């Protein structure tokens, strides 16, 4: 085994859904950031087909990792560790990246670091601001989760509230389908919403989930009912107005609860992560609300909000510095629960 170093060279690999991604970091410096996506093929099916995703990963992973090393100008022998998503996600898809990473780590005699995909989304902010350190409050909004988390220290975080039914991104995808927009729905709803002129009344999101929990099923059903009723009656309606009204209702609540969470925990720094954080309207609203409250906001670049390997390498760095490494027997996990309401130690997978 190599001796540990302060600014390790870490290769990150991500394959939990339809993106095959690899990135290399040295400390927090991003040296390369590669991605191959099967999203275009998946779009034809209106969602992710696990079998297609696994096959695409198997075809791409070797080339994507080689490209990441080449573009970073790094030989694989120079790497200090390999960080890889071991869950949550599609099992077959995860196994491709995980098996590849194990082979790499074993062959090079360097540590394997299994990363929880959600912790990766949280770590994306570290790449944006090299001075960022806990404590900070994070708004997490992806296809699988909506949550507010408080990171007290590198190895200690607390979930203030989370997803009760549909996650925010899932609601965007389902509403997009009703509006005949392609998968994934978020970016298409955002684009259509820009043409919206009149806001339609939507159920107040706060009713659905009290405290810091989030419920999107009521809002989703209201949109579906609105569209279906209009269509059944043969009445005209504006799809752009629907997209815009949904977007406001779905995202304003995220901003409100984030600010409440910062006030309650006393956090002076707010970060965010997950695909929904790529939304321009949400980014503007968060920036305005944080500025008004005198909070520092660290938003990952849009490409580091949606799935990528740079964030997996970044969380790998956190675990590396804690000395949390994973055994080669580490298995893929389809789901990893977010521990609510209590301090959760951030342990390396399988330790
Ligand atoms: O984090 P992510 O890439 O994958 C998961 O870990 O789930 O998030 C994907 C989700 C999808 O539901 C997608 O529709 C949503 O993020 N998303 C957006 C935007 N871009 C992606 N939602 C709203 N606005 C966007 N611009
Ligand atoms: Zn994700």
GROMACS .gro file of C-alpha atoms and ligand atoms in nm:
model
  378
    1UNK     CA    1   0.000   0.000   0.000
    2UNK     CA    2   0.111   0.356  -0.074
    3UNK     CA    3   0.158   0.601   0.211
    4UNK     CA    4  -0.137   0.840   0.257
    5UNK     CA    5  -0.089   1.195   0.134
    6UNK     CA    6  -0.262   1.531   0.195
    7UNK     CA    7  -0.356   1.587  -0.168
    8UNK     CA    8  -0.418   1.239  -0.302
    9UNK     CA    9  -0.481   1.161  -0.668
   10UNK     CA   10  -0.822   0.997  -0.669
   11UNK     CA   11  -1.004   0.837  -0.960
   12UNK     CA   12  -1.385   0.858  -0.921
   13UNK     CA   13  -1.622   0.625  -1.105
   14UNK     CA   14  -2.001   0.659  -1.124
   15UNK     CA   15  -2.244   0.416  -1.291
   16UNK     CA   16  -2.557   0.410  -1.072
   17UNK     CA   17  -2.807   0.508  -1.342
   18UNK     CA   18  -2.765   0.601  -1.709
   19UNK     CA   19  -2.439   0.797  -1.688
   20UNK     CA   20  -2.100   0.624  -1.712
   21UNK     CA   21  -1.862   0.877  -1.562
   22UNK     CA   22  -1.499   0.897  -1.450
   23UNK     CA   23  -1.301   1.187  -1.306
   24UNK     CA   24  -0.960   1.248  -1.152
   25UNK     CA   25  -0.892   1.492  -0.868
   26UNK     CA   26  -0.573   1.594  -0.689
   27UNK     CA   27  -0.689   1.717  -0.350
   28UNK     CA   28  -0.988   1.931  -0.443
   29UNK     CA   29  -0.845   2.021  -0.781
   30UNK     CA   30  -1.044   1.867  -1.065
   31UNK     CA   31  -0.805   1.736  -1.332
   32UNK     CA   32  -1.056   1.563  -1.562
   33UNK     CA   33  -1.427   1.502  -1.575
   34UNK     CA   34  -1.561   1.256  -1.834
   35UNK     CA   35  -1.910   1.131  -1.900
   36UNK     CA   36  -2.090   0.906  -2.147
   37UNK     CA   37  -2.467   0.891  -2.124
   38UNK     CA   38  -2.723   0.643  -2.252
   39UNK     CA   39  -2.997   0.904  -2.184
   40UNK     CA   40  -3.065   0.959  -2.555
   41UNK     CA   41  -3.135   0.586  -2.605
   42UNK     CA   42  -3.337   0.577  -2.281
   43UNK     CA   43  -3.548   0.879  -2.386
   44UNK     CA   44  -3.724   0.660  -2.644
   45UNK     CA   45  -3.862   0.449  -2.358
   46UNK     CA   46  -3.971   0.742  -2.141
   47UNK     CA   47  -3.743   0.638  -1.854
   48UNK     CA   48  -3.433   0.438  -1.773
   49UNK     CA   49  -3.438   0.072  -1.884
   50UNK     CA   50  -3.199  -0.106  -1.642
   51UNK     CA   51  -3.082  -0.361  -1.898
   52UNK     CA   52  -2.991  -0.093  -2.153
   53UNK     CA   53  -2.811   0.106  -1.883
   54UNK     CA   54  -2.601  -0.194  -1.770
   55UNK     CA   55  -2.502  -0.283  -2.124
   56UNK     CA   56  -2.406   0.077  -2.205
   57UNK     CA   57  -2.191   0.096  -1.888
   58UNK     CA   58  -2.012  -0.227  -1.979
   59UNK     CA   59  -1.936  -0.087  -2.325
   60UNK     CA   60  -1.824   0.255  -2.205
   61UNK     CA   61  -1.650   0.218  -1.869
   62UNK     CA   62  -1.304   0.123  -1.997
   63UNK     CA   63  -1.292   0.407  -2.249
   64UNK     CA   64  -1.435   0.667  -2.012
   65UNK     CA   65  -1.180   0.582  -1.739
   66UNK     CA   66  -0.894   0.584  -1.993
   67UNK     CA   67  -1.008   0.924  -2.116
   68UNK     CA   68  -1.025   1.057  -1.759
   69UNK     CA   69  -0.665   0.948  -1.693
   70UNK     CA   70  -0.544   1.077  -2.031
   71UNK     CA   71  -0.711   1.417  -1.993
   72UNK     CA   72  -0.579   1.449  -1.638
   73UNK     CA   73  -0.233   1.366  -1.770
   74UNK     CA   74  -0.202   1.098  -1.505
   75UNK     CA   75  -0.069   0.741  -1.529
   76UNK     CA   76  -0.281   0.490  -1.341
   77UNK     CA   77   0.023   0.391  -1.133
   78UNK     CA   78   0.024   0.742  -0.985
   79UNK     CA   79  -0.328   0.709  -0.836
   80UNK     CA   80  -0.363   0.697  -0.457
   81UNK     CA   81  -0.719   0.558  -0.441
   82UNK     CA   82  -1.024   0.462  -0.647
   83UNK     CA   83  -1.364   0.593  -0.531
   84UNK     CA   84  -1.674   0.434  -0.676
   85UNK     CA   85  -2.050   0.453  -0.625
   86UNK     CA   86  -2.168   0.128  -0.461
   87UNK     CA   87  -2.531   0.244  -0.412
   88UNK     CA   88  -2.802   0.351  -0.429
   89UNK     CA   89  -2.900   0.281  -0.786
   90UNK     CA   90  -2.972   0.012  -1.041
   91UNK     CA   91  -2.795  -0.303  -0.925
   92UNK     CA   92  -2.674  -0.418  -1.266
   93UNK     CA   93  -2.552  -0.068  -1.349
   94UNK     CA   94  -2.373  -0.026  -1.014
   95UNK     CA   95  -2.202  -0.363  -1.050
   96UNK     CA   96  -2.032  -0.261  -1.372
   97UNK     CA   97  -1.859   0.041  -1.216
   98UNK     CA   98  -1.792  -0.134  -0.885
   99UNK     CA   99  -1.635  -0.442  -1.044
  100UNK     CA  100  -1.420  -0.224  -1.267
  101UNK     CA  101  -1.306  -0.015  -0.968
  102UNK     CA  102  -1.225  -0.326  -0.763
  103UNK     CA  103  -1.009  -0.462  -1.043
  104UNK     CA  104  -0.830  -0.130  -1.069
  105UNK     CA  105  -0.771  -0.098  -0.694
  106UNK     CA  106  -0.657  -0.459  -0.658
  107UNK     CA  107  -0.430  -0.444  -0.962
  108UNK     CA  108  -0.263  -0.122  -0.847
  109UNK     CA  109  -0.253  -0.209  -0.478
  110UNK     CA  110  -0.438   0.109  -0.380
  111UNK     CA  111  -0.744   0.156  -0.155
  112UNK     CA  112  -1.099   0.115  -0.279
  113UNK     CA  113  -1.345   0.371  -0.142
  114UNK     CA  114  -1.713   0.280  -0.178
  115UNK     CA  115  -1.922   0.597  -0.202
  116UNK     CA  116  -2.291   0.644  -0.126
  117UNK     CA  117  -2.427   0.827  -0.432
  118UNK     CA  118  -2.615   1.075  -0.214
  119UNK     CA  119  -2.301   1.160  -0.017
  120UNK     CA  120  -2.146   1.225  -0.357
  121UNK     CA  121  -2.415   1.481  -0.439
  122UNK     CA  122  -2.339   1.648  -0.105
  123UNK     CA  123  -1.966   1.654  -0.174
  124UNK     CA  124  -2.005   1.825  -0.515
  125UNK     CA  125  -1.996   2.162  -0.335
  126UNK     CA  126  -1.639   2.094  -0.215
  127UNK     CA  127  -1.523   2.116  -0.576
  128UNK     CA  128  -1.680   2.457  -0.615
  129UNK     CA  129  -1.518   2.623  -0.316
  130UNK     CA  130  -1.185   2.497  -0.190
  131UNK     CA  131  -1.233   2.675   0.143
  132UNK     CA  132  -1.566   2.501   0.215
  133UNK     CA  133  -1.563   2.310   0.544
  134UNK     CA  134  -1.841   2.191   0.777
  135UNK     CA  135  -2.058   2.301   0.940
  136UNK     CA  136  -2.302   2.370   0.655
  137UNK     CA  137  -2.661   2.303   0.565
  138UNK     CA  138  -2.740   2.123   0.238
  139UNK     CA  139  -3.047   2.117   0.020
  140UNK     CA  140  -3.048   1.787  -0.165
  141UNK     CA  141  -3.292   1.746  -0.454
  142UNK     CA  142  -3.250   1.466  -0.704
  143UNK     CA  143  -3.456   1.201  -0.881
  144UNK     CA  144  -3.460   0.985  -0.569
  145UNK     CA  145  -3.442   1.228  -0.276
  146UNK     CA  146  -3.555   1.561  -0.143
  147UNK     CA  147  -3.387   1.635   0.188
  148UNK     CA  148  -3.231   1.895   0.412
  149UNK     CA  149  -2.913   1.783   0.584
  150UNK     CA  150  -2.682   1.945   0.833
  151UNK     CA  151  -2.317   1.844   0.808
  152UNK     CA  152  -2.158   1.915   1.146
  153UNK     CA  153  -1.818   1.765   1.071
  154UNK     CA  154  -1.662   1.556   0.794
  155UNK     CA  155  -1.776   1.237   0.967
  156UNK     CA  156  -2.103   1.357   1.115
  157UNK     CA  157  -2.424   1.469   0.950
  158UNK     CA  158  -2.789   1.491   1.043
  159UNK     CA  159  -3.099   1.463   0.824
  160UNK     CA  160  -3.349   1.734   0.921
  161UNK     CA  161  -3.618   1.608   0.687
  162UNK     CA  162  -3.668   1.410   0.372
  163UNK     CA  163  -3.886   1.257   0.106
  164UNK     CA  164  -4.231   1.138   0.213
  165UNK     CA  165  -4.352   1.016  -0.128
  166UNK     CA  166  -4.229   1.136  -0.469
  167UNK     CA  167  -3.889   1.306  -0.477
  168UNK     CA  168  -3.867   1.652  -0.638
  169UNK     CA  169  -3.696   1.526  -0.955
  170UNK     CA  170  -3.943   1.241  -0.983
  171UNK     CA  171  -4.230   1.493  -0.971
  172UNK     CA  172  -4.064   1.692  -1.254
  173UNK     CA  173  -4.032   1.372  -1.458
  174UNK     CA  174  -4.395   1.269  -1.401
  175UNK     CA  175  -4.537   1.614  -1.475
  176UNK     CA  176  -4.319   1.628  -1.789
  177UNK     CA  177  -4.476   1.306  -1.909
  178UNK     CA  178  -4.827   1.451  -1.868
  179UNK     CA  179  -4.715   1.753  -2.070
  180UNK     CA  180  -4.572   1.520  -2.340
  181UNK     CA  181  -4.215   1.633  -2.269
  182UNK     CA  182  -3.920   1.391  -2.299
  183UNK     CA  183  -3.734   1.217  -2.015
  184UNK     CA  184  -3.565   1.343  -1.801
  185UNK     CA  185  -3.832   1.604  -1.753
  186UNK     CA  186  -3.656   1.866  -1.538
  187UNK     CA  187  -3.467   2.061  -1.807
  188UNK     CA  188  -3.768   2.048  -2.044
  189UNK     CA  189  -4.008   2.181  -1.781
  190UNK     CA  190  -3.758   2.455  -1.698
  191UNK     CA  191  -3.738   2.559  -2.067
  192UNK     CA  192  -4.116   2.551  -2.117
  193UNK     CA  193  -4.176   2.738  -1.789
  194UNK     CA  194  -3.982   3.036  -1.927
  195UNK     CA  195  -4.271   3.094  -2.170
  196UNK     CA  196  -4.535   3.081  -1.894
  197UNK     CA  197  -4.732   3.405  -1.843
  198UNK     CA  198  -5.007   3.334  -1.590
  199UNK     CA  199  -4.971   3.137  -1.272
  200UNK     CA  200  -5.240   2.876  -1.212
  201UNK     CA  201  -5.327   2.818  -0.848
  202UNK     CA  202  -5.152   2.504  -0.718
  203UNK     CA  203  -5.194   2.329  -0.384
  204UNK     CA  204  -4.969   2.476  -0.120
  205UNK     CA  205  -4.673   2.242  -0.091
  206UNK     CA  206  -4.634   2.303   0.279
  207UNK     CA  207  -4.962   2.126   0.359
  208UNK     CA  208  -4.822   1.802   0.222
  209UNK     CA  209  -4.524   1.770   0.448
  210UNK     CA  210  -4.473   1.946   0.778
  211UNK     CA  211  -4.136   2.029   0.935
  212UNK     CA  212  -3.855   1.960   0.694
  213UNK     CA  213  -4.024   1.671   0.514
  214UNK     CA  214  -4.135   1.699   0.154
  215UNK     CA  215  -4.443   1.560  -0.015
  216UNK     CA  216  -4.483   1.607  -0.390
  217UNK     CA  217  -4.764   1.363  -0.465
  218UNK     CA  218  -5.044   1.618  -0.396
  219UNK     CA  219  -4.890   1.875  -0.630
  220UNK     CA  220  -4.824   1.614  -0.897
  221UNK     CA  221  -5.185   1.488  -0.879
  222UNK     CA  222  -5.319   1.846  -0.896
  223UNK     CA  223  -5.124   1.906  -1.218
  224UNK     CA  224  -5.238   1.576  -1.369
  225UNK     CA  225  -5.602   1.648  -1.276
  226UNK     CA  226  -5.583   2.000  -1.419
  227UNK     CA  227  -5.449   1.877  -1.753
  228UNK     CA  228  -5.687   1.581  -1.778
  229UNK     CA  229  -5.993   1.791  -1.691
  230UNK     CA  230  -5.902   2.051  -1.955
  231UNK     CA  231  -5.848   1.781  -2.214
  232UNK     CA  232  -6.171   1.597  -2.131
  233UNK     CA  233  -6.372   1.919  -2.157
  234UNK     CA  234  -6.190   2.011  -2.477
  235UNK     CA  235  -6.083   2.343  -2.320
  236UNK     CA  236  -5.772   2.530  -2.426
  237UNK     CA  237  -5.491   2.562  -2.173
  238UNK     CA  238  -5.132   2.679  -2.175
  239UNK     CA  239  -4.875   2.404  -2.119
  240UNK     CA  240  -4.621   2.675  -2.044
  241UNK     CA  241  -4.842   2.818  -1.769
  242UNK     CA  242  -4.879   2.468  -1.620
  243UNK     CA  243  -4.501   2.412  -1.631
  244UNK     CA  244  -4.431   2.752  -1.478
  245UNK     CA  245  -4.693   2.714  -1.202
  246UNK     CA  246  -4.570   2.366  -1.115
  247UNK     CA  247  -4.208   2.481  -1.112
  248UNK     CA  248  -4.285   2.769  -0.875
  249UNK     CA  249  -4.484   2.550  -0.636
  250UNK     CA  250  -4.230   2.266  -0.646
  251UNK     CA  251  -3.921   2.481  -0.593
  252UNK     CA  252  -4.031   2.772  -0.372
  253UNK     CA  253  -4.088   2.529  -0.085
  254UNK     CA  254  -3.728   2.405  -0.116
  255UNK     CA  255  -3.596   2.757  -0.073
  256UNK     CA  256  -3.827   2.829   0.221
  257UNK     CA  257  -3.735   2.515   0.414
  258UNK     CA  258  -3.364   2.559   0.342
  259UNK     CA  259  -3.368   2.905   0.498
  260UNK     CA  260  -3.567   2.773   0.795
  261UNK     CA  261  -3.314   2.492   0.835
  262UNK     CA  262  -3.025   2.739   0.833
  263UNK     CA  263  -3.196   2.953   1.095
  264UNK     CA  264  -3.274   2.656   1.317
  265UNK     CA  265  -2.928   2.500   1.302
  266UNK     CA  266  -2.744   2.831   1.303
  267UNK     CA  267  -2.558   2.731   0.985
  268UNK     CA  268  -2.401   3.031   0.813
  269UNK     CA  269  -2.317   2.838   0.497
  270UNK     CA  270  -2.567   2.672   0.263
  271UNK     CA  271  -2.480   2.421  -0.008
  272UNK     CA  272  -2.691   2.217  -0.247
  273UNK     CA  273  -2.670   1.906  -0.461
  274UNK     CA  274  -2.865   1.677  -0.694
  275UNK     CA  275  -3.008   1.709  -1.044
  276UNK     CA  276  -3.287   1.951  -0.952
  277UNK     CA  277  -3.027   2.203  -0.830
  278UNK     CA  278  -2.933   2.250  -1.198
  279UNK     CA  279  -3.263   2.440  -1.231
  280UNK     CA  280  -3.195   2.808  -1.308
  281UNK     CA  281  -3.508   2.938  -1.135
  282UNK     CA  282  -3.420   2.748  -0.816
  283UNK     CA  283  -3.058   2.870  -0.827
  284UNK     CA  284  -3.175   3.232  -0.859
  285UNK     CA  285  -3.428   3.199  -0.578
  286UNK     CA  286  -3.177   3.032  -0.348
  287UNK     CA  287  -2.915   3.297  -0.421
  288UNK     CA  288  -3.162   3.578  -0.350
  289UNK     CA  289  -3.291   3.420  -0.027
  290UNK     CA  290  -2.941   3.345   0.105
  291UNK     CA  291  -2.820   3.695   0.019
  292UNK     CA  292  -3.117   3.844   0.202
  293UNK     CA  293  -3.036   3.636   0.512
  294UNK     CA  294  -2.662   3.703   0.494
  295UNK     CA  295  -2.587   3.335   0.433
  296UNK     CA  296  -2.299   3.216   0.218
  297UNK     CA  297  -2.427   2.995  -0.066
  298UNK     CA  298  -2.206   2.738  -0.242
  299UNK     CA  299  -2.380   2.595  -0.549
  300UNK     CA  300  -2.204   2.324  -0.751
  301UNK     CA  301  -2.168   2.393  -1.124
  302UNK     CA  302  -2.476   2.263  -1.310
  303UNK     CA  303  -2.280   1.970  -1.457
  304UNK     CA  304  -2.189   1.866  -1.101
  305UNK     CA  305  -2.555   1.874  -0.988
  306UNK     CA  306  -2.669   1.599  -1.224
  307UNK     CA  307  -2.487   1.264  -1.197
  308UNK     CA  308  -2.111   1.283  -1.249
  309UNK     CA  309  -1.792   1.122  -1.123
  310UNK     CA  310  -1.620   1.438  -0.995
  311UNK     CA  311  -1.856   1.440  -0.696
  312UNK     CA  312  -1.780   1.073  -0.627
  313UNK     CA  313  -1.408   1.151  -0.628
  314UNK     CA  314  -1.477   1.449  -0.398
  315UNK     CA  315  -1.658   1.229  -0.145
  316UNK     CA  316  -1.375   0.978  -0.192
  317UNK     CA  317  -1.139   1.251  -0.073
  318UNK     CA  318  -1.348   1.309   0.241
  319UNK     CA  319  -1.339   0.936   0.320
  320UNK     CA  320  -0.969   0.909   0.231
  321UNK     CA  321  -0.881   1.183   0.478
  322UNK     CA  322  -1.085   1.003   0.745
  323UNK     CA  323  -0.901   0.680   0.663
  324UNK     CA  324  -1.225   0.504   0.568
  325UNK     CA  325  -1.153   0.244   0.304
  326UNK     CA  326  -1.368  -0.042   0.175
  327UNK     CA  327  -1.292  -0.413   0.150
  328UNK     CA  328  -1.279  -0.572  -0.195
  329UNK     CA  329  -1.581  -0.778  -0.086
  330UNK     CA  330  -1.794  -0.459  -0.099
  331UNK     CA  331  -2.123  -0.531  -0.274
  332UNK     CA  332  -2.357  -0.305  -0.471
  333UNK     CA  333  -2.667  -0.183  -0.287
  334UNK     CA  334  -2.992  -0.089  -0.464
  335UNK     CA  335  -3.097   0.137  -0.177
  336UNK     CA  336  -2.922   0.306   0.113
  337UNK     CA  337  -3.152   0.470   0.369
  338UNK     CA  338  -3.091   0.827   0.480
  339UNK     CA  339  -3.067   0.815   0.859
  340UNK     CA  340  -3.312   1.072   0.990
  341UNK     CA  341  -3.304   1.305   1.284
  342UNK     CA  342  -2.984   1.184   1.443
  343UNK     CA  343  -2.615   1.226   1.394
  344UNK     CA  344  -2.503   0.967   1.142
  345UNK     CA  345  -2.135   0.879   1.140
  346UNK     CA  346  -1.992   0.903   0.793
  347UNK     CA  347  -1.823   0.566   0.765
  348UNK     CA  348  -1.655   0.421   0.463
  349UNK     CA  349  -1.876   0.158   0.303
  350UNK     CA  350  -1.833  -0.188   0.444
  351UNK     CA  351  -1.635  -0.079   0.748
  352LIG     O1  352  -2.911   1.377  -0.933
  352LIG     P1  353  -2.967   1.322  -1.059
  352LIG     O2  354  -2.894   1.346  -1.186
  352LIG     O3  355  -2.992   1.168  -1.046
  352LIG     C1  356  -3.037   1.109  -0.928
  352LIG     O4  357  -2.951   1.083  -0.841
  352LIG     O5  358  -3.161   1.095  -0.916
  352LIG     O6  359  -3.114   1.385  -1.069
  352LIG     C2  360  -3.197   1.355  -1.177
  352LIG     C3  361  -3.325   1.436  -1.161
  352LIG     C4  362  -3.427   1.404  -1.267
  352LIG     O7  363  -3.549   1.377  -1.205
  352LIG     C5  364  -3.432   1.530  -1.352
  352LIG     O8  365  -3.557   1.556  -1.411
  352LIG     C6  366  -3.396   1.636  -1.251
  352LIG     O9  367  -3.296   1.577  -1.170
  352LIG     N1  368  -3.342   1.756  -1.315
  352LIG     C7  369  -3.401   1.877  -1.308
  352LIG     C8  370  -3.323   1.964  -1.389
  352LIG     N2  371  -3.220   1.892  -1.442
  352LIG     C9  372  -3.232   1.764  -1.394
  352LIG     N3  373  -3.512   1.919  -1.243
  352LIG    C10  374  -3.546   2.048  -1.257
  352LIG     N4  375  -3.480   2.135  -1.336
  352LIG    C11  376  -3.369   2.098  -1.403
  352LIG     N5  377  -3.303   2.185  -1.479
  353LIG    ZN1  378  -2.777   1.143  -0.860
   0.00000   0.00000   0.00000
